[in-house]
Coordinates of C-alpha atoms in Angstrom, one line a residue:
Chain R
M183 CA 26.6 18.5 0.1
F184 CA 29.9 20.3 0.4
K185 CA 29.4 21.8 3.9
N186 CA 31.2 18.8 5.3
S187 CA 33.5 20.2 7.9
H188 CA 32.0 17.9 10.5
L189 CA 32.8 14.9 8.3
T190 CA 36.5 15.6 7.7
R191 CA 37.6 13.0 10.1
K192 CA 35.7 10.4 8.2
K193 CA 37.5 8.8 5.3
R194 CA 34.6 8.4 2.9
R195 CA 31.1 9.6 2.9
T196 CA 28.3 7.2 2.1
A197 CA 25.1 7.7 0.2
L198 CA 22.0 5.5 -0.2
V199 CA 19.9 5.8 -3.3
I200 CA 16.5 4.1 -3.2
G201 CA 15.0 3.4 -6.6
C202 CA 17.2 2.6 -9.6
G203 CA 15.2 4.2 -12.4
R204 CA 16.8 6.6 -14.8
L205 CA 17.0 9.4 -12.1
G206 CA 18.3 7.1 -9.3
A207 CA 20.8 5.3 -11.5
N208 CA 22.3 8.5 -12.9
L209 CA 22.4 10.2 -9.5
A210 CA 24.2 7.1 -8.2
G211 CA 26.8 7.5 -11.0
S212 CA 27.5 11.1 -10.2
L213 CA 27.7 10.5 -6.5
C214 CA 30.4 7.9 -7.2
D215 CA 32.3 10.5 -9.2
K216 CA 32.0 12.9 -6.2
G217 CA 33.7 10.3 -4.1
Y218 CA 30.7 8.9 -2.2
D219 CA 30.5 5.2 -1.2
T220 CA 27.2 4.7 -3.0
I221 CA 24.6 1.9 -2.3
V222 CA 21.7 1.5 -4.7
I223 CA 18.5 -0.3 -3.6
D224 CA 15.8 -1.5 -5.9
K225 CA 13.2 -4.2 -5.6
D226 CA 13.7 -5.2 -9.2
E227 CA 17.2 -6.7 -10.0
T228 CA 16.9 -5.8 -13.7
A229 CA 16.7 -2.1 -12.8
F230 CA 20.5 -2.1 -12.0
G231 CA 21.0 -2.5 -15.8
Q232 CA 20.4 1.3 -16.0
L233 CA 23.4 2.1 -13.9
P234 CA 26.0 4.1 -15.8
D235 CA 29.5 3.0 -16.5
N236 CA 31.0 5.4 -13.9
F237 CA 29.0 3.7 -11.1
S238 CA 31.4 1.9 -8.8
G239 CA 29.1 1.3 -5.7
Y240 CA 27.0 -1.5 -4.3
Q241 CA 23.6 -2.9 -5.3
I242 CA 21.0 -4.4 -3.0
T243 CA 17.8 -6.0 -4.3
G244 CA 14.9 -5.7 -2.0
D245 CA 12.2 -3.5 -0.5
G246 CA 13.7 0.0 0.2
T247 CA 11.2 0.7 2.9
D248 CA 12.2 -2.4 5.0
K249 CA 13.8 -1.4 8.2
N250 CA 16.2 -4.4 8.3
L251 CA 17.3 -3.9 4.7
L252 CA 18.0 -0.2 5.3
E253 CA 20.0 -1.0 8.4
K254 CA 21.9 -3.6 6.5
A255 CA 22.7 -1.0 3.9
G256 CA 24.1 1.2 6.6
I257 CA 21.4 3.9 6.9
G258 CA 22.5 4.4 10.5
N259 CA 25.8 5.9 9.4
A260 CA 24.8 7.3 6.0
D261 CA 25.6 10.9 5.1
M262 CA 22.9 11.2 2.4
V263 CA 19.8 9.4 1.4
I264 CA 18.0 9.9 -1.9
A265 CA 14.6 8.4 -2.5
A266 CA 14.1 8.3 -6.2
T267 CA 11.4 5.6 -6.8
E268 CA 8.5 6.5 -9.1
R269 CA 6.1 6.3 -6.2
D270 CA 5.7 9.4 -4.0
N271 CA 4.4 7.5 -1.0
I272 CA 7.4 5.2 -0.9
N273 CA 9.8 8.1 -1.3
S274 CA 8.0 10.0 1.5
L275 CA 8.2 7.0 3.9
V276 CA 11.9 6.3 3.1
C277 CA 12.8 10.0 3.6
Q278 CA 10.9 10.2 6.9
M279 CA 12.6 7.1 8.2
A280 CA 16.0 8.4 7.1
G281 CA 15.5 11.9 8.5
R282 CA 13.3 11.3 11.5
I283 CA 14.4 7.9 12.8
Y284 CA 18.0 7.4 11.6
Q285 CA 19.0 11.2 11.7
V286 CA 20.6 11.1 8.3
P287 CA 21.8 14.7 7.7
D288 CA 21.1 15.0 4.0
V289 CA 17.8 13.7 2.7
Y290 CA 16.5 14.2 -0.8
M291 CA 13.2 13.1 -2.3
R292 CA 11.7 12.8 -5.7
L293 CA 8.2 14.0 -5.7
N294 CA 5.7 14.0 -8.6
D295 CA 2.6 15.3 -6.8
P296 CA 3.1 18.9 -5.6
N297 CA 0.0 18.4 -3.3
M298 CA 2.2 16.3 -1.0
E299 CA 4.3 19.4 -0.1
D300 CA 2.4 20.3 3.0
I301 CA 2.6 16.7 4.4
I302 CA 6.4 16.5 4.4
E303 CA 6.9 20.1 5.4
G304 CA 9.1 20.6 8.5
Y305 CA 11.0 17.3 8.3
G306 CA 14.1 18.9 6.6
I307 CA 13.6 16.8 3.4
R308 CA 14.8 18.5 0.2
V309 CA 12.4 17.9 -2.6
I310 CA 13.2 17.4 -6.3
Y311 CA 10.2 17.9 -8.6
P312 CA 10.9 16.5 -12.1
F313 CA 7.9 18.2 -13.6
R314 CA 8.9 21.6 -12.2
L315 CA 12.4 21.2 -13.6
S316 CA 10.9 20.4 -17.0
V317 CA 8.7 23.4 -16.9
N318 CA 11.7 25.6 -15.9
E319 CA 13.7 24.1 -18.7
F320 CA 10.9 24.8 -21.2
E321 CA 10.8 28.4 -20.0
R322 CA 14.5 28.7 -20.4
L323 CA 14.5 27.3 -23.9
S324 CA 11.5 29.2 -25.1
H325 CA 13.0 32.4 -23.8
A326 CA 16.3 31.7 -25.4
K327 CA 14.5 31.2 -28.7
A328 CA 12.7 34.5 -28.4
Chain N
M117 CA -18.1 8.8 16.4
N118 CA -17.3 10.0 12.9
M119 CA -15.0 7.5 11.1
V120 CA -13.4 7.1 7.7
V121 CA -12.5 3.7 6.2
A122 CA -10.0 4.1 3.4
G123 CA -9.2 1.2 1.0
G124 CA -9.5 -2.5 1.7
R125 CA -11.8 -5.3 0.6
T126 CA -13.0 -8.1 2.9
K127 CA -11.6 -6.4 5.9
A128 CA -13.3 -3.1 5.1
D129 CA -16.6 -4.8 4.5
F130 CA -16.6 -6.6 7.8
L131 CA -15.3 -3.6 9.7
I132 CA -17.9 -1.2 8.2
A133 CA -20.7 -3.6 9.2
N134 CA -19.3 -3.7 12.7
L135 CA -18.9 0.1 13.0
L136 CA -22.4 0.7 11.7
E137 CA -23.8 -1.8 14.2
K138 CA -22.2 0.3 17.0
H139 CA -23.9 3.4 15.5
H140 CA -20.8 5.2 14.4
R141 CA -21.1 7.5 11.4
V142 CA -19.0 6.0 8.7
V143 CA -17.7 7.4 5.4
V144 CA -15.9 5.1 2.9
I145 CA -13.2 6.0 0.5
N146 CA -12.3 3.2 -1.9
D147 CA -10.6 3.0 -5.3
D148 CA -12.5 0.0 -6.6
D149 CA -15.6 1.1 -8.6
E150 CA -17.5 -2.2 -8.3
F151 CA -16.7 -2.5 -4.6
C152 CA -17.9 1.0 -3.9
K153 CA -21.3 0.2 -5.5
Y154 CA -21.5 -2.9 -3.4
L155 CA -20.7 -1.0 -0.2
A156 CA -23.1 1.8 -0.9
Y157 CA -25.8 -0.8 -1.8
T158 CA -25.3 -3.1 1.2
H159 CA -24.5 -0.7 3.9
N160 CA -26.4 2.4 2.7
L161 CA -23.7 4.9 3.6
P162 CA -21.7 7.7 1.9
V163 CA -19.0 6.3 -0.4
V164 CA -16.4 8.3 -2.2
C165 CA -14.9 6.5 -5.1
G166 CA -11.2 7.1 -5.8
D167 CA -7.7 6.6 -4.6
P168 CA -7.5 7.8 -0.9
C169 CA -3.9 8.8 -1.5
K170 CA -5.1 11.7 -3.7
K171 CA -5.8 15.0 -2.2
S172 CA -8.8 15.7 -4.5
V173 CA -10.4 12.4 -3.4
M174 CA -9.9 13.1 0.3
D175 CA -11.2 16.6 -0.1
D176 CA -14.4 15.2 -1.7
A177 CA -15.0 13.0 1.4
Q178 CA -15.4 16.1 3.7
I179 CA -13.8 14.4 6.6
G180 CA -12.3 17.4 8.4
D181 CA -12.2 16.9 12.2
F182 CA -13.5 13.4 12.0
D183 CA -12.5 11.2 15.0
V184 CA -10.9 8.2 13.5
L185 CA -9.4 7.2 10.1
I186 CA -8.6 3.5 9.3
A187 CA -6.3 2.8 6.4
L188 CA -6.7 -0.7 4.9
K189 CA -4.9 -0.5 1.5
P190 CA -2.6 -3.5 0.7
D191 CA 0.5 -1.2 0.5
D192 CA 2.1 -0.1 3.7
A193 CA 3.6 3.1 2.3
D194 CA 0.1 4.1 1.0
N195 CA -1.5 3.5 4.3
F196 CA 1.2 5.5 6.0
E197 CA 0.7 8.5 3.7
I198 CA -3.1 8.3 4.1
C199 CA -2.8 8.4 7.9
Q200 CA -0.3 11.3 7.7
M201 CA -2.6 13.3 5.4
A202 CA -5.6 12.6 7.7
K203 CA -3.6 14.0 10.7
K204 CA -2.0 17.0 9.1
R205 CA -4.6 18.1 6.5
Y206 CA -7.9 17.1 8.0
H207 CA -7.0 17.1 11.7
I208 CA -8.4 13.7 12.3
K209 CA -7.9 12.8 16.0
K210 CA -6.9 9.1 15.7
T211 CA -5.3 7.2 12.8
V212 CA -5.2 3.4 12.5
C213 CA -2.9 1.8 10.0
V214 CA -2.9 -1.8 8.8
V215 CA 0.5 -3.0 7.6
S216 CA 1.7 -6.2 6.0
N217 CA 5.4 -5.9 7.0
P218 CA 5.4 -6.5 10.8
K219 CA 8.6 -4.5 11.1
N220 CA 6.6 -1.4 10.2
V221 CA 4.6 -1.5 13.4
E222 CA 7.2 0.2 15.5
I223 CA 8.5 2.5 12.7
F224 CA 5.1 3.9 11.9
K225 CA 4.3 4.5 15.5
E226 CA 7.5 6.4 15.9
L227 CA 6.6 8.5 12.9
G228 CA 3.3 9.5 14.5
I229 CA 0.6 7.0 13.5
N230 CA -1.6 6.3 16.6
T231 CA -2.3 2.6 16.1
V232 CA -0.5 0.2 13.8
I233 CA -1.8 -3.3 13.3
S234 CA -0.1 -6.2 11.6
A235 CA -1.7 -9.6 11.5
T236 CA 1.8 -11.2 11.4
Y237 CA 3.0 -9.2 14.3
E238 CA 0.0 -10.1 16.5
V239 CA 0.2 -13.8 15.6
A240 CA 3.9 -13.9 16.2
H241 CA 3.4 -12.4 19.6
M242 CA 0.7 -14.9 20.4
I243 CA 2.8 -17.8 19.3
A244 CA 5.8 -16.6 21.3
E245 CA 3.6 -16.3 24.3
A246 CA 2.0 -19.7 23.8
T247 CA 5.4 -21.5 23.4
T248 CA 7.4 -19.9 26.2
L249 CA 4.6 -19.9 28.7
D250 CA 3.8 -23.5 28.6
S251 CA 2.0 -24.2 31.9
F252 CA 1.0 -20.7 32.9
R253 CA -1.3 -19.7 30.1
K254 CA -2.3 -16.2 30.4
T255 CA -0.9 -12.9 31.4
L256 CA -3.3 -10.0 31.7
E257 CA -1.8 -6.6 32.0
L258 CA -3.8 -3.9 33.7
K259 CA -3.4 -0.2 34.3
E260 CA -0.8 0.4 31.6
D261 CA 1.2 -2.7 32.4
Q262 CA 1.7 -1.9 36.0
I263 CA -0.4 -4.6 37.4
I264 CA -0.1 -8.2 36.1
L265 CA -2.4 -11.0 36.5
T266 CA -0.7 -14.3 35.8
E267 CA -2.4 -17.7 35.5
L268 CA -0.1 -20.4 36.6
E269 CA -0.7 -24.2 36.8
V270 CA 1.2 -25.9 39.6
N271 CA 3.4 -28.7 38.4
E272 CA 4.6 -31.7 40.5
S273 CA 8.2 -30.5 40.1
Y274 CA 7.5 -27.0 41.5
P275 CA 9.0 -26.3 44.9
I276 CA 5.6 -24.8 46.0
C277 CA 3.7 -28.0 45.3
S278 CA 2.3 -29.7 48.5
R279 CA 3.3 -26.8 50.7
Q280 CA 1.3 -24.3 52.7
I281 CA 1.2 -20.8 51.6
K282 CA 2.6 -19.5 54.9
E283 CA 5.7 -21.6 54.3
L284 CA 6.4 -20.0 51.0
D285 CA 8.8 -17.1 50.6
I286 CA 6.6 -14.9 48.4
P287 CA 8.3 -11.8 47.0
E288 CA 7.0 -8.4 47.8
N289 CA 4.1 -7.1 45.8
V290 CA 3.0 -10.6 44.9
I291 CA -0.2 -12.2 46.1
I292 CA -1.9 -15.5 45.2
S293 CA -5.4 -14.1 44.9
C294 CA -7.3 -17.2 43.9
I295 CA -6.8 -20.9 43.4
I296 CA -8.9 -22.9 40.9
R297 CA -9.0 -26.6 42.0
E298 CA -11.0 -29.0 39.9
N299 CA -13.4 -26.2 38.8
H300 CA -13.8 -24.9 42.4
M301 CA -12.6 -21.6 43.4
I302 CA -10.7 -21.1 46.6
V303 CA -9.6 -17.8 48.2
P304 CA -6.4 -19.0 49.9
N305 CA -5.2 -18.2 53.4
G306 CA -1.9 -19.0 55.0
S307 CA -2.8 -22.6 55.8
T308 CA -4.0 -23.5 52.3
R309 CA -1.9 -26.3 50.9
L310 CA -1.1 -26.1 47.2
Q311 CA -1.6 -29.2 45.1
E312 CA -0.6 -30.4 41.7
K313 CA -2.8 -29.1 38.9
D314 CA -4.0 -26.2 41.0
K315 CA -4.4 -23.1 38.9
L316 CA -3.1 -20.0 40.7
L317 CA -4.2 -16.5 39.8
V318 CA -1.4 -14.3 40.9
I319 CA -1.4 -10.6 41.1
S320 CA 1.9 -8.8 41.0
S321 CA 3.7 -5.8 39.8
K322 CA 5.4 -6.1 36.4
L323 CA 8.8 -5.9 38.0
R324 CA 8.1 -8.9 40.3
Q325 CA 6.4 -11.2 37.7
Q326 CA 9.6 -13.0 36.5
E327 CA 10.9 -13.3 40.0
M328 CA 7.6 -14.8 41.2
I329 CA 7.5 -17.3 38.3
R330 CA 11.1 -18.3 39.0
Q331 CA 10.4 -18.9 42.6
F332 CA 7.1 -20.7 42.2
S333 CA 8.4 -23.0 39.4
G334 CA 11.9 -23.5 40.8
G335 CA 13.4 -22.0 37.6
N336 CA 11.8 -24.8 35.5
E337 CA 10.1 -22.4 33.1

C-alpha cells in the first residue's frame, strides 16, 4: 500500500471496492482517509447506507463482475481493487479480472472458504479471511485473560 | 468420454440424455434434491447431490482426470469457479461454461475456460449476420477461418450481373466454385454468363472476402 514510489507522479491513487457490506463500507471509509479516490460498487443501492461518515468517494449501483461497469468505474487505471462481497465466487472472479486482465497492482479478496486457497494461488491476490482473524482475536483475548 | 454435468435444470436434462445416447460416461452434480432423484431415476446414472461449488461435493463425485466438465448453474461466477476447480484440482481436460452475461464470454476465455457459451451472445451474432448480410446468406469458415465459403445471390444492380466470368476482374485467391440457377447446379467456366438470382458459392481466403463482396456487388452491400 505504501510502496508507491512508482506512483509519485500521479496526483491521487484510486481504489475500487466491490461489495458494500460492513467490511467493504468500512474499508472504503478508511481508504478515503488515506487519500485514495475511492469508488464503491454494490448491486443493492440500500447497501450504501452502511458507508461511514468519513467516506467521501463515489458509489455505483450494479453488478461488480460486469466488464463494462468495472471499466466505467476505471478499473483500467486503478491502483487497488478490494473484493468484499459475501460470496467467494464473486470475489474470486472480480479479483482475477482485476489482477489478470486489467493488471491492477494491488488486489485484495475477502474469502470465507479456506478450501478455495489452492484455486486462486499464483495470481498475486492477497486474501483476507474474516474467520481466521476472529480466531486469532479469540486466541489473543483468551491469552490476555490467562 | 468421461463427462461431468454440474448444475442446471432443463438444459442439464436435455444435455444428459444427449450425451448418454452418444455413449459417454456421465456423472451429475446437482444441488436440487428432487431434481437429482428425477435424474437418477430417468437416466440411471451416478448423481451426486450437493452444491458443485463446494470442495467436499466435488470430491464425492470422483471426477479426477475426467475429459469434460460442463457448468450449467444460473450464476456466471459460480460456473467460472466450478470450471476453475475442475481444471486445477481434478485435472479435467476441457471445461465448458454457460454464462448469462454475454460480456463474460471473452473474459472467461481469457481467464482460462476452454469454451464459454452464452445464448444471448450466439443469438446476437446470428442476428448481426442476418441483418448485414442481406442477399448473401451464409459464410462458412473452414480450416481455422483461413478458407471462407460465401454464398452470394446476384442482384440486378451488381456489376457482375449479365457478364461472362472471363470479363470479370476477380481478385487473387478467389474462385466462383459453383452456381446454383433455379435449383440446377453449374460448375462455371470462363464463358459462363452470370444472371440475376444466380446463387454463387465463392471460395476465398479470409483476407479477400470483403474485397470480393465489394467487387461483385459494386459496393452495394
